[in-house]
C-alpha cells in the first residue's frame, strides 16, 4: 500500500523505525519485566524530536499533525507498545492546552512539552467515572484567585512521571457535563500527590497511577477555557487522541505479525517450513489484511483531524475499535503460530498479546465507543 506520505512524514517514519530498532529493541524486555520507566529512551525521543511532531511551528513544534504523531507511535509500538506511550500519553495531556489554552498558557507550558523536557498526563477517569465520564466527583471550588481541588483520579497514564497534567473537575455538580471545568495542574503543587501505582498485565514500561487532590490550590490562570467547558475540552481531546491509541494498536499488531512471519518461514515440521501449509498461510493472510485495513482507516481519520474537521467522534471511535480489535486478534494468532514457544516468556511474542489488550479498554472501551458511533449515526439522520 502507498499512503502518499509527504517527505517529512517519510523521514519521521525512517527515524522512528531506526530508533525503535537500535535503542528500544535491546531494552524492551527488561523494562517489561521490571516495570520501570524508560527515562533513557525519553531522552532519545526528545533528541529525535518525537514530542514535537504534531505541534504547530508557532509553538516550537515541527508543524506536522496527528498523522505524524500516528507514524511515530506506530513505529515505536512495533517494538514496544508500553515505551511508545511516553510520547503518545504526553500528546494526550498536551492536546487540551493546544485546543483550549490561551496565549499565556501555551507560552508557559508548550516549550517544555515540545522538547520532551517535561511529560504530560490527562486526568479525567475516576473510580466511579470511567465510561460515564460526565459523572466525575473531583470538585473545584473557586476562592478568590484560586480553585481548591479535592478528589481522586485513577488509571492515569504517565501518572507520577509527568510534570504537567490536564485535570477535569466539577465546578458545578448540579449541571453534570455542563458543570465540568478543565485545569492545568503541575507536579509539586501543594495538595497534589500520587496514590497507587498500578501493577499491570501489559504496557509495563508505562507508569499508571492515581492523582490525589487534597485542598490543592490551583491558580485561576491555570483554568483551561471557561467554567463549564471541561467536558467538551475532554471530548475534543479524545477525538484527537484516539487515532494515537489506534496507532499504538496497529504497531503492536504489525510487530507481532513481523515476528510470526519470520518464525513460520524458519520453523520446520514434516520436513518443510510451517508457512508452506495452507492453514498457516490463511492465518498470515488474514493478519496482513486486517493490519492494512486498520492502517488505512487510521491514516484517513488522522488526515481528517489535520484538515481541521471538527465533529470526528464517530470516525475517531471507529479507527480505535478496528485497530484495537485487530491488535488483539493478530497478537493472539501470532502466539498461536509460535506454538508452545509463543506461551513462554523466553520469546518476545507473548508480550505483544499482553500489550494489545489495553487498547480495547482505554480512552473509551470499545463498547462505549460503539455507543458513541451509534449516537452520532442517529444524530446525523435526525439532522438530515
Ligand atoms: N465533541 C464536542 N462536544 C461533544 C462531544 C465531542 N466529541 N461529545 C459530546 N459533546 C458535547 C455534547 O454535544 C453535549 O453538549 P451540550 O451539553 O452543549 O448539549 C455535551 O458534550 C454532553 O454530551 P452527552 O450528552 O452526549 O454526554 P453523556 O454524559 O451522555 O456522555 C459519552 C457521552 C458516552 C460520549 C462520554 O461520556 C464518553 O465519551 N465516554 C467515554 C469516556 C472515555 O473515553 N473514558 C476513558 C477514559 S479517558 S482517558
CSV table of C-alpha atoms and ligand atoms in Angstrom, one decimal:
chain,number,residue,atom,x,y,z
A,1,UNK,CA,0.0,0.0,0.0
A,2,UNK,CA,1.1,3.6,-0.6
A,3,UNK,CA,-0.3,6.2,1.6
A,4,UNK,CA,1.4,9.1,-0.2
A,5,UNK,CA,3.1,10.4,2.9
A,6,UNK,CA,5.0,13.7,2.4
A,7,UNK,CA,8.8,13.8,2.6
A,8,UNK,CA,8.7,14.9,6.2
A,9,UNK,CA,6.5,12.0,7.2
A,10,UNK,CA,8.7,9.5,5.4
A,11,UNK,CA,11.7,10.9,7.3
A,12,UNK,CA,9.9,10.7,10.6
A,13,UNK,CA,8.9,7.1,9.9
A,14,UNK,CA,12.5,6.1,8.9
A,15,UNK,CA,13.9,7.8,12.1
A,16,UNK,CA,11.3,6.3,14.4
A,17,UNK,CA,11.9,2.9,12.9
A,18,UNK,CA,15.7,3.2,13.3
A,19,UNK,CA,15.4,4.4,16.9
A,20,UNK,CA,12.9,1.6,17.7
A,21,UNK,CA,15.3,-1.0,16.3
A,22,UNK,CA,18.6,0.4,17.7
A,23,UNK,CA,17.5,1.8,21.1
A,24,UNK,CA,14.2,0.3,22.1
A,25,UNK,CA,14.5,-3.3,21.0
A,26,UNK,CA,17.5,-4.1,23.2
A,27,UNK,CA,15.8,-3.0,26.4
A,28,UNK,CA,12.1,-3.6,25.8
A,29,UNK,CA,12.1,-7.0,27.6
A,30,UNK,CA,14.0,-5.6,30.6
A,31,UNK,CA,11.6,-2.7,31.1
A,32,UNK,CA,8.6,-5.0,30.7
A,33,UNK,CA,10.0,-7.4,33.3
A,34,UNK,CA,11.0,-4.7,35.8
A,35,UNK,CA,8.0,-2.4,35.2
A,36,UNK,CA,10.3,0.6,35.3
A,37,UNK,CA,10.1,3.8,33.4
A,38,UNK,CA,12.4,4.3,30.4
A,39,UNK,CA,13.9,7.7,31.2
A,40,UNK,CA,16.9,7.0,28.9
A,41,UNK,CA,14.6,6.4,26.0
A,42,UNK,CA,12.6,9.6,26.8
A,43,UNK,CA,16.0,11.4,26.3
A,44,UNK,CA,16.4,9.7,22.9
A,45,UNK,CA,12.9,10.5,21.8
A,46,UNK,CA,13.4,14.1,22.9
A,47,UNK,CA,16.6,14.4,20.9
A,48,UNK,CA,14.9,12.9,17.8
A,49,UNK,CA,12.1,15.5,18.1
A,50,UNK,CA,9.3,13.0,18.6
A,51,UNK,CA,7.5,15.1,21.2
A,52,UNK,CA,7.2,18.0,18.7
A,53,UNK,CA,6.0,16.3,15.5
A,54,UNK,CA,2.3,17.2,15.9
A,55,UNK,CA,2.8,20.7,17.4
A,56,UNK,CA,2.5,23.8,15.1
A,57,UNK,CA,5.6,25.7,14.4
A,58,UNK,CA,4.4,28.8,16.2
A,59,UNK,CA,4.7,26.9,19.4
A,60,UNK,CA,8.1,25.5,18.7
A,61,UNK,CA,6.8,22.3,17.1
A,62,UNK,CA,7.8,20.8,13.8
A,63,UNK,CA,4.5,21.8,12.3
A,64,UNK,CA,3.1,18.3,11.4
A,65,UNK,CA,-0.1,16.9,12.7
A,66,UNK,CA,-1.9,13.9,14.1
A,67,UNK,CA,-0.7,11.8,11.2
A,68,UNK,CA,2.9,12.5,12.1
A,69,UNK,CA,2.2,11.5,15.7
A,70,UNK,CA,0.4,8.3,14.5
A,71,UNK,CA,3.5,7.4,12.5
A,72,UNK,CA,5.9,7.8,15.4
A,73,UNK,CA,3.5,5.9,17.8
A,74,UNK,CA,3.1,3.1,15.2
A,75,UNK,CA,6.8,2.6,14.7
A,76,UNK,CA,7.8,2.7,18.4
A,77,UNK,CA,4.9,0.3,19.2
A,78,UNK,CA,6.1,-2.2,16.6
A,79,UNK,CA,8.8,-2.9,19.1
A,80,UNK,CA,7.2,-1.9,22.4
A,81,UNK,CA,3.7,-0.5,22.9
A,82,UNK,CA,4.5,0.5,26.5
A,83,UNK,CA,7.5,2.5,25.8
A,84,UNK,CA,5.7,4.3,22.9
A,85,UNK,CA,3.3,5.7,25.5
A,86,UNK,CA,5.9,8.1,26.8
A,87,UNK,CA,5.2,10.1,23.6
A,88,UNK,CA,1.6,9.2,23.0
A,89,UNK,CA,0.3,9.9,26.5
A,90,UNK,CA,2.2,13.2,26.6
A,91,UNK,CA,0.3,14.1,23.5
A,92,UNK,CA,-3.0,13.2,25.2
A,93,UNK,CA,-2.1,15.6,28.1
A,94,UNK,CA,-1.0,18.3,25.7
A,95,UNK,CA,-4.0,18.4,23.3
A,96,UNK,CA,-6.2,20.2,25.8
A,97,UNK,CA,-3.6,23.0,26.1
A,98,UNK,CA,-3.3,23.2,22.3
A,99,UNK,CA,-7.0,23.1,21.8
A,100,UNK,CA,-8.2,25.4,24.6
A,101,UNK,CA,-5.2,27.1,26.1
A,102,UNK,CA,-4.9,30.9,25.9
A,103,UNK,CA,-1.7,32.6,24.6
A,104,UNK,CA,-0.1,32.8,28.1
A,105,UNK,CA,-0.8,29.1,28.9
A,106,UNK,CA,0.6,28.0,25.6
A,107,UNK,CA,3.7,30.2,26.0
A,108,UNK,CA,4.2,28.9,29.5
A,109,UNK,CA,3.7,25.1,29.0
A,110,UNK,CA,4.3,24.2,25.4
A,111,UNK,CA,8.0,24.8,25.2
A,112,UNK,CA,8.8,22.1,27.8
A,113,UNK,CA,6.3,19.7,26.2
A,114,UNK,CA,7.5,20.2,22.7
A,115,UNK,CA,11.1,19.3,23.7
A,116,UNK,CA,10.1,16.4,26.0
A,117,UNK,CA,11.8,18.1,28.9
A,118,UNK,CA,8.5,17.6,30.7
A,119,UNK,CA,5.9,14.8,30.1
A,120,UNK,CA,2.2,15.4,30.3
A,121,UNK,CA,-0.8,13.4,31.5
A,122,UNK,CA,-4.6,13.6,31.2
A,123,UNK,CA,-6.8,13.3,34.3
A,124,UNK,CA,-10.4,12.5,33.5
A,125,UNK,CA,-11.1,9.0,34.8
A,126,UNK,CA,-12.2,8.3,38.4
A,127,UNK,CA,-13.2,5.2,40.2
A,128,UNK,CA,-16.9,6.0,39.7
A,129,UNK,CA,-16.5,7.8,36.3
A,130,UNK,CA,-15.0,5.6,33.5
A,131,UNK,CA,-17.3,5.2,30.5
A,132,UNK,CA,-19.7,7.6,32.2
A,133,UNK,CA,-17.2,10.5,32.1
A,134,UNK,CA,-19.9,13.0,32.9
A,135,UNK,CA,-20.2,11.8,36.5
A,136,UNK,CA,-16.8,12.9,37.8
A,137,UNK,CA,-16.7,13.8,41.5
A,138,UNK,CA,-13.5,15.7,41.8
A,139,UNK,CA,-14.5,19.1,42.9
A,140,UNK,CA,-13.0,22.5,42.2
A,141,UNK,CA,-14.3,25.4,44.3
A,142,UNK,CA,-13.3,28.9,43.5
A,143,UNK,CA,-11.8,31.0,46.3
A,144,UNK,CA,-10.6,34.4,45.1
A,145,UNK,CA,-7.9,33.9,42.5
A,146,UNK,CA,-7.6,30.2,43.2
A,147,UNK,CA,-9.6,27.0,42.8
A,148,UNK,CA,-9.4,24.4,45.6
A,149,UNK,CA,-9.4,20.9,44.2
A,150,UNK,CA,-10.4,17.8,46.1
A,151,UNK,CA,-10.8,14.3,44.7
A,152,UNK,CA,-9.1,11.3,43.1
A,153,UNK,CA,-8.3,10.5,39.5
A,154,UNK,CA,-7.2,6.9,38.7
A,155,UNK,CA,-5.6,4.8,35.9
A,156,UNK,CA,-3.8,7.9,34.7
A,157,UNK,CA,-1.2,7.1,32.1
A,158,UNK,CA,2.2,8.9,32.8
A,159,UNK,CA,0.9,9.4,36.3
A,160,UNK,CA,3.9,10.1,38.6
A,161,UNK,CA,6.3,10.7,35.8
A,162,UNK,CA,4.6,13.6,34.1
A,163,UNK,CA,5.1,17.1,35.3
A,164,UNK,CA,2.1,18.7,33.7
A,165,UNK,CA,-1.5,17.3,34.0
A,166,UNK,CA,-4.8,18.4,32.4
A,167,UNK,CA,-7.4,17.7,35.1
A,168,UNK,CA,-11.2,17.7,34.6
A,169,UNK,CA,-13.0,18.7,37.8
A,170,UNK,CA,-16.6,19.7,38.6
A,171,UNK,CA,-17.2,23.4,39.4
A,172,UNK,CA,-20.9,22.9,39.4
A,173,UNK,CA,-22.1,19.3,40.2
A,174,UNK,CA,-25.7,20.2,39.7
A,175,UNK,CA,-25.0,20.8,36.0
A,176,UNK,CA,-23.4,17.4,35.2
A,177,UNK,CA,-21.4,17.5,32.0
A,178,UNK,CA,-22.0,21.3,31.7
A,179,UNK,CA,-20.6,21.8,35.2
A,180,UNK,CA,-17.1,20.4,34.4
A,181,UNK,CA,-14.0,22.6,34.1
A,182,UNK,CA,-10.5,21.8,32.9
A,183,UNK,CA,-7.3,22.8,34.7
A,184,UNK,CA,-3.6,22.6,34.3
A,185,UNK,CA,-2.0,21.2,37.4
A,186,UNK,CA,1.7,21.0,37.8
A,187,UNK,CA,3.6,18.3,39.7
A,188,UNK,CA,4.7,19.7,43.0
A,189,UNK,CA,1.6,21.9,43.5
A,190,UNK,CA,0.8,21.7,47.3
A,191,UNK,CA,-2.1,19.3,47.9
A,192,UNK,CA,-1.4,17.3,44.8
A,193,UNK,CA,0.2,13.9,45.2
A,194,UNK,CA,0.3,10.4,43.6
A,195,UNK,CA,-1.6,7.5,45.1
A,196,UNK,CA,-1.4,3.9,44.0
A,197,UNK,CA,0.9,3.0,41.2
A,198,UNK,CA,-0.7,0.2,39.2
A,199,UNK,CA,0.9,-3.2,38.5
A,200,UNK,CA,-0.3,-4.1,35.0
A,201,UNK,CA,-0.7,-7.1,32.7
A,202,UNK,CA,0.9,-5.2,29.8
A,203,UNK,CA,2.4,-1.8,28.8
A,204,UNK,CA,4.5,-2.4,31.9
A,205,UNK,CA,7.1,0.2,30.8
A,206,UNK,CA,4.5,2.9,31.1
A,207,UNK,CA,3.5,4.3,34.5
A,208,UNK,CA,-0.1,4.4,35.5
A,209,UNK,CA,-1.1,6.0,38.8
A,210,UNK,CA,-3.7,7.7,40.9
A,211,UNK,CA,-3.7,11.5,41.2
A,212,UNK,CA,-4.8,12.7,44.6
A,213,UNK,CA,-6.1,16.2,45.3
A,214,UNK,CA,-6.4,17.3,48.9
A,215,UNK,CA,-7.2,21.0,49.2
A,216,UNK,CA,-5.0,21.5,46.2
A,217,UNK,CA,-4.8,25.2,45.3
A,218,UNK,CA,-4.7,25.9,41.5
A,219,UNK,CA,-4.4,29.5,40.3
A,220,UNK,CA,-7.2,30.8,38.2
A,221,UNK,CA,-4.7,31.4,35.4
A,222,UNK,CA,-4.5,27.6,35.1
A,223,UNK,CA,-8.1,27.1,34.1
A,224,UNK,CA,-8.4,25.9,30.5
A,225,UNK,CA,-11.3,27.7,28.8
A,226,UNK,CA,-14.3,28.9,30.7
A,227,UNK,CA,-16.0,27.2,33.6
A,228,UNK,CA,-18.4,24.5,32.4
A,229,UNK,CA,-16.4,23.8,29.2
A,230,UNK,CA,-14.4,21.0,30.7
A,231,UNK,CA,-16.4,18.1,29.4
A,232,UNK,CA,-16.2,19.5,25.8
A,233,UNK,CA,-12.5,20.0,26.2
A,234,UNK,CA,-12.2,16.4,27.3
A,235,UNK,CA,-14.3,15.1,24.4
A,236,UNK,CA,-12.5,17.1,21.8
A,237,UNK,CA,-9.2,15.9,23.2
A,238,UNK,CA,-10.3,12.2,23.0
A,239,UNK,CA,-11.5,12.7,19.4
A,240,UNK,CA,-7.9,13.7,18.5
A,241,UNK,CA,-6.0,11.2,20.7
A,242,UNK,CA,-8.0,8.0,19.8
A,243,UNK,CA,-6.2,7.7,16.4
A,244,UNK,CA,-3.0,7.6,18.6
A,245,UNK,CA,-4.3,4.6,20.6
A,246,UNK,CA,-5.3,3.1,17.3
A,247,UNK,CA,-1.7,3.7,16.1
A,248,UNK,CA,-0.3,2.0,19.2
A,249,UNK,CA,-2.6,-1.0,18.5
A,250,UNK,CA,-1.5,-1.0,14.8
A,251,UNK,CA,2.2,-1.0,15.7
A,252,UNK,CA,1.7,-3.8,18.3
A,253,UNK,CA,-0.2,-5.9,15.6
A,254,UNK,CA,2.5,-5.2,13.0
A,255,UNK,CA,5.3,-6.1,15.4
A,256,UNK,CA,3.6,-9.4,16.3
A,257,UNK,CA,2.9,-10.2,12.7
A,258,UNK,CA,6.5,-9.5,11.7
A,259,UNK,CA,7.8,-11.9,14.3
A,260,UNK,CA,5.2,-14.6,13.3
A,261,UNK,CA,6.0,-14.3,9.6
A,262,UNK,CA,9.7,-14.7,10.3
A,263,UNK,CA,9.2,-17.6,12.7
A,264,UNK,CA,6.8,-19.6,10.5
A,265,UNK,CA,9.1,-19.3,7.5
A,266,UNK,CA,12.0,-20.7,9.6
A,267,UNK,CA,10.2,-23.3,11.7
A,268,UNK,CA,10.4,-26.7,10.1
A,269,UNK,CA,7.9,-29.5,10.6
A,270,UNK,CA,7.2,-32.6,8.5
A,271,UNK,CA,10.4,-31.6,6.5
A,272,UNK,CA,9.2,-28.2,5.4
A,273,UNK,CA,8.6,-24.7,6.8
A,274,UNK,CA,5.3,-24.4,8.5
A,275,UNK,CA,4.5,-21.3,6.4
A,276,UNK,CA,4.2,-23.6,3.4
A,277,UNK,CA,1.0,-25.1,4.9
A,278,UNK,CA,-2.3,-23.5,3.8
A,279,UNK,CA,-3.7,-23.4,7.3
A,280,UNK,CA,-0.8,-21.2,8.3
A,281,UNK,CA,-0.8,-19.1,5.1
A,282,UNK,CA,-4.5,-18.3,5.6
A,283,UNK,CA,-3.8,-17.1,9.2
A,284,UNK,CA,-0.9,-14.9,7.9
A,285,UNK,CA,-3.1,-13.6,5.1
A,286,UNK,CA,-5.9,-12.6,7.5
A,287,UNK,CA,-3.4,-10.9,9.8
A,288,UNK,CA,-1.8,-8.9,7.0
A,289,UNK,CA,-5.2,-7.9,5.5
A,290,UNK,CA,-6.6,-6.7,8.9
A,291,UNK,CA,-3.5,-4.7,9.7
A,292,UNK,CA,-3.6,-2.9,6.3
A,293,UNK,CA,-7.3,-2.2,6.7
A,294,UNK,CA,-6.7,-0.7,10.2
A,295,UNK,CA,-3.8,1.4,8.9
A,296,UNK,CA,-5.9,2.8,6.0
A,297,UNK,CA,-8.7,3.8,8.4
A,298,UNK,CA,-6.3,5.4,11.0
A,299,UNK,CA,-4.4,7.4,8.4
A,300,UNK,CA,-7.7,8.6,6.9
A,301,UNK,CA,-9.0,9.8,10.3
A,302,UNK,CA,-5.7,11.4,11.2
A,303,UNK,CA,-5.9,13.3,7.9
A,304,UNK,CA,-9.4,14.4,8.8
A,305,UNK,CA,-8.1,15.9,12.0
A,306,UNK,CA,-5.2,17.5,10.3
A,307,UNK,CA,-7.5,19.1,7.7
A,308,UNK,CA,-9.4,20.8,10.5
A,309,UNK,CA,-12.6,18.7,10.6
A,310,UNK,CA,-14.4,19.3,13.8
A,311,UNK,CA,-17.0,16.6,14.6
A,312,UNK,CA,-15.0,13.5,14.3
A,313,UNK,CA,-16.1,11.5,17.3
A,314,UNK,CA,-17.6,8.8,15.1
A,315,UNK,CA,-14.6,8.3,12.9
A,316,UNK,CA,-12.1,8.5,15.6
A,317,UNK,CA,-14.0,5.9,17.6
A,318,UNK,CA,-14.2,3.7,14.5
A,319,UNK,CA,-10.5,3.6,14.0
A,320,UNK,CA,-9.8,2.9,17.6
A,321,UNK,CA,-12.2,-0.1,17.6
A,322,UNK,CA,-10.9,-1.5,14.3
A,323,UNK,CA,-7.2,-1.2,15.3
A,324,UNK,CA,-7.5,-2.5,18.8
A,325,UNK,CA,-9.7,-5.5,17.8
A,326,UNK,CA,-7.1,-6.2,15.1
A,327,UNK,CA,-4.3,-6.0,17.6
A,328,UNK,CA,-5.9,-8.5,19.9
A,329,UNK,CA,-6.8,-10.9,17.1
A,330,UNK,CA,-3.4,-10.6,15.4
A,331,UNK,CA,-1.3,-11.0,18.6
A,332,UNK,CA,-3.4,-13.9,19.7
A,333,UNK,CA,-2.9,-15.6,16.4
A,334,UNK,CA,0.8,-14.8,16.5
A,335,UNK,CA,1.2,-16.6,19.8
A,336,UNK,CA,-0.7,-19.5,18.2
A,337,UNK,CA,1.7,-19.6,15.3
A,338,UNK,CA,4.7,-19.8,17.7
A,339,UNK,CA,3.0,-22.9,19.3
A,340,UNK,CA,4.3,-23.7,22.7
A,341,UNK,CA,7.2,-21.3,22.3
A,342,UNK,CA,4.7,-18.5,22.0
A,343,UNK,CA,3.4,-19.0,25.5
A,344,UNK,CA,6.9,-18.8,27.1
A,345,UNK,CA,8.3,-15.6,28.4
A,346,UNK,CA,11.7,-16.5,26.8
A,347,UNK,CA,10.2,-15.5,23.5
A,348,UNK,CA,9.2,-11.9,22.8
A,349,UNK,CA,5.7,-12.7,21.3
A,350,UNK,CA,3.5,-13.1,24.4
A,351,UNK,CA,4.3,-9.5,25.4
A,352,UNK,CA,2.6,-8.3,22.3
A,353,UNK,CA,-0.6,-10.1,23.3
A,354,UNK,CA,-0.4,-8.6,26.8
A,355,UNK,CA,0.3,-5.1,25.5
A,356,UNK,CA,-2.6,-5.3,22.9
A,357,UNK,CA,-5.3,-5.9,25.5
A,358,UNK,CA,-5.3,-2.4,27.0
A,359,UNK,CA,-6.0,-0.8,23.5
A,360,UNK,CA,-9.5,-2.3,23.6
A,361,UNK,CA,-10.1,-0.7,27.0
A,362,UNK,CA,-8.6,2.7,27.5
A,363,UNK,CA,-9.5,6.1,26.0
A,364,UNK,CA,-13.0,4.6,25.8
A,365,UNK,CA,-13.8,0.9,25.9
A,366,UNK,CA,-14.8,-0.5,22.6
A,367,UNK,CA,-18.3,-0.9,24.0
A,368,UNK,CA,-18.8,2.8,24.9
A,369,UNK,CA,-17.2,3.7,21.6
A,370,UNK,CA,-19.8,1.7,19.7
A,371,UNK,CA,-22.4,3.7,21.7
A,372,UNK,CA,-20.6,7.0,20.6
A,373,UNK,CA,-20.8,5.8,16.9
A,374,UNK,CA,-24.4,4.8,17.3
A,375,UNK,CA,-25.5,8.1,18.8
A,376,UNK,CA,-23.7,10.0,16.0
A,377,UNK,CA,-25.3,7.9,13.3
A,378,UNK,CA,-28.7,8.7,14.7
A,379,UNK,CA,-27.9,12.4,15.2
A,380,UNK,CA,-26.8,12.6,11.5
A,381,UNK,CA,-30.1,11.1,10.4
A,382,UNK,CA,-32.0,13.4,12.6
A,383,UNK,CA,-30.2,16.5,11.3
A,384,UNK,CA,-30.7,15.3,7.7
B,1,LIG,N1,-17.0,16.9,20.7
B,1,LIG,C1,-17.6,18.1,21.2
B,1,LIG,N2,-18.6,18.1,22.0
B,1,LIG,C2,-19.1,16.9,22.5
B,1,LIG,C3,-18.5,15.7,22.0
B,1,LIG,C4,-17.5,15.7,21.1
B,1,LIG,N3,-16.9,14.6,20.7
B,1,LIG,N4,-19.2,14.6,22.6
B,1,LIG,C5,-20.1,15.2,23.4
B,1,LIG,N5,-20.1,16.5,23.3
B,1,LIG,C6,-20.9,17.5,24.0
B,1,LIG,C7,-22.4,17.3,23.6
B,1,LIG,O1,-22.7,18.0,22.5
B,1,LIG,C8,-23.1,17.9,24.9
B,1,LIG,O2,-23.1,19.3,24.8
B,1,LIG,P1,-24.3,20.2,25.3
B,1,LIG,O3,-24.3,19.9,26.8
B,1,LIG,O4,-24.0,21.6,24.9
B,1,LIG,O5,-25.5,19.6,24.7
B,1,LIG,C9,-22.1,17.5,26.0
B,1,LIG,O6,-20.8,17.3,25.4
B,1,LIG,C10,-22.5,16.3,26.8
B,1,LIG,O7,-22.6,15.2,25.8
B,1,LIG,P2,-23.6,14.0,26.1
B,1,LIG,O8,-25.0,14.5,26.5
B,1,LIG,O9,-23.5,13.1,24.9
B,1,LIG,O10,-22.9,13.3,27.4
B,1,LIG,P3,-23.1,11.9,28.1
B,1,LIG,O11,-22.9,12.1,29.5
B,1,LIG,O12,-24.3,11.3,27.6
B,1,LIG,O13,-21.8,11.0,27.6
B,1,LIG,C11,-20.2,9.9,26.2
B,1,LIG,C12,-21.3,11.0,26.4
B,1,LIG,C13,-20.6,8.5,26.4
B,1,LIG,C14,-19.9,10.1,24.7
B,1,LIG,C15,-19.0,10.3,27.1
B,1,LIG,O14,-19.2,10.1,28.4
B,1,LIG,C16,-17.7,9.5,26.7
B,1,LIG,O15,-17.1,9.7,25.7
B,1,LIG,N6,-17.4,8.5,27.5
B,1,LIG,C17,-16.2,7.7,27.3
B,1,LIG,C18,-15.1,8.3,28.1
B,1,LIG,C19,-13.8,7.7,28.0
B,1,LIG,O16,-13.3,7.6,26.9
B,1,LIG,N7,-13.3,7.3,29.1
B,1,LIG,C20,-12.0,6.7,29.1
B,1,LIG,C21,-11.0,7.5,29.9
B,1,LIG,S1,-10.4,8.9,29.2
B,1,LIG,S2,-8.6,8.5,29.0
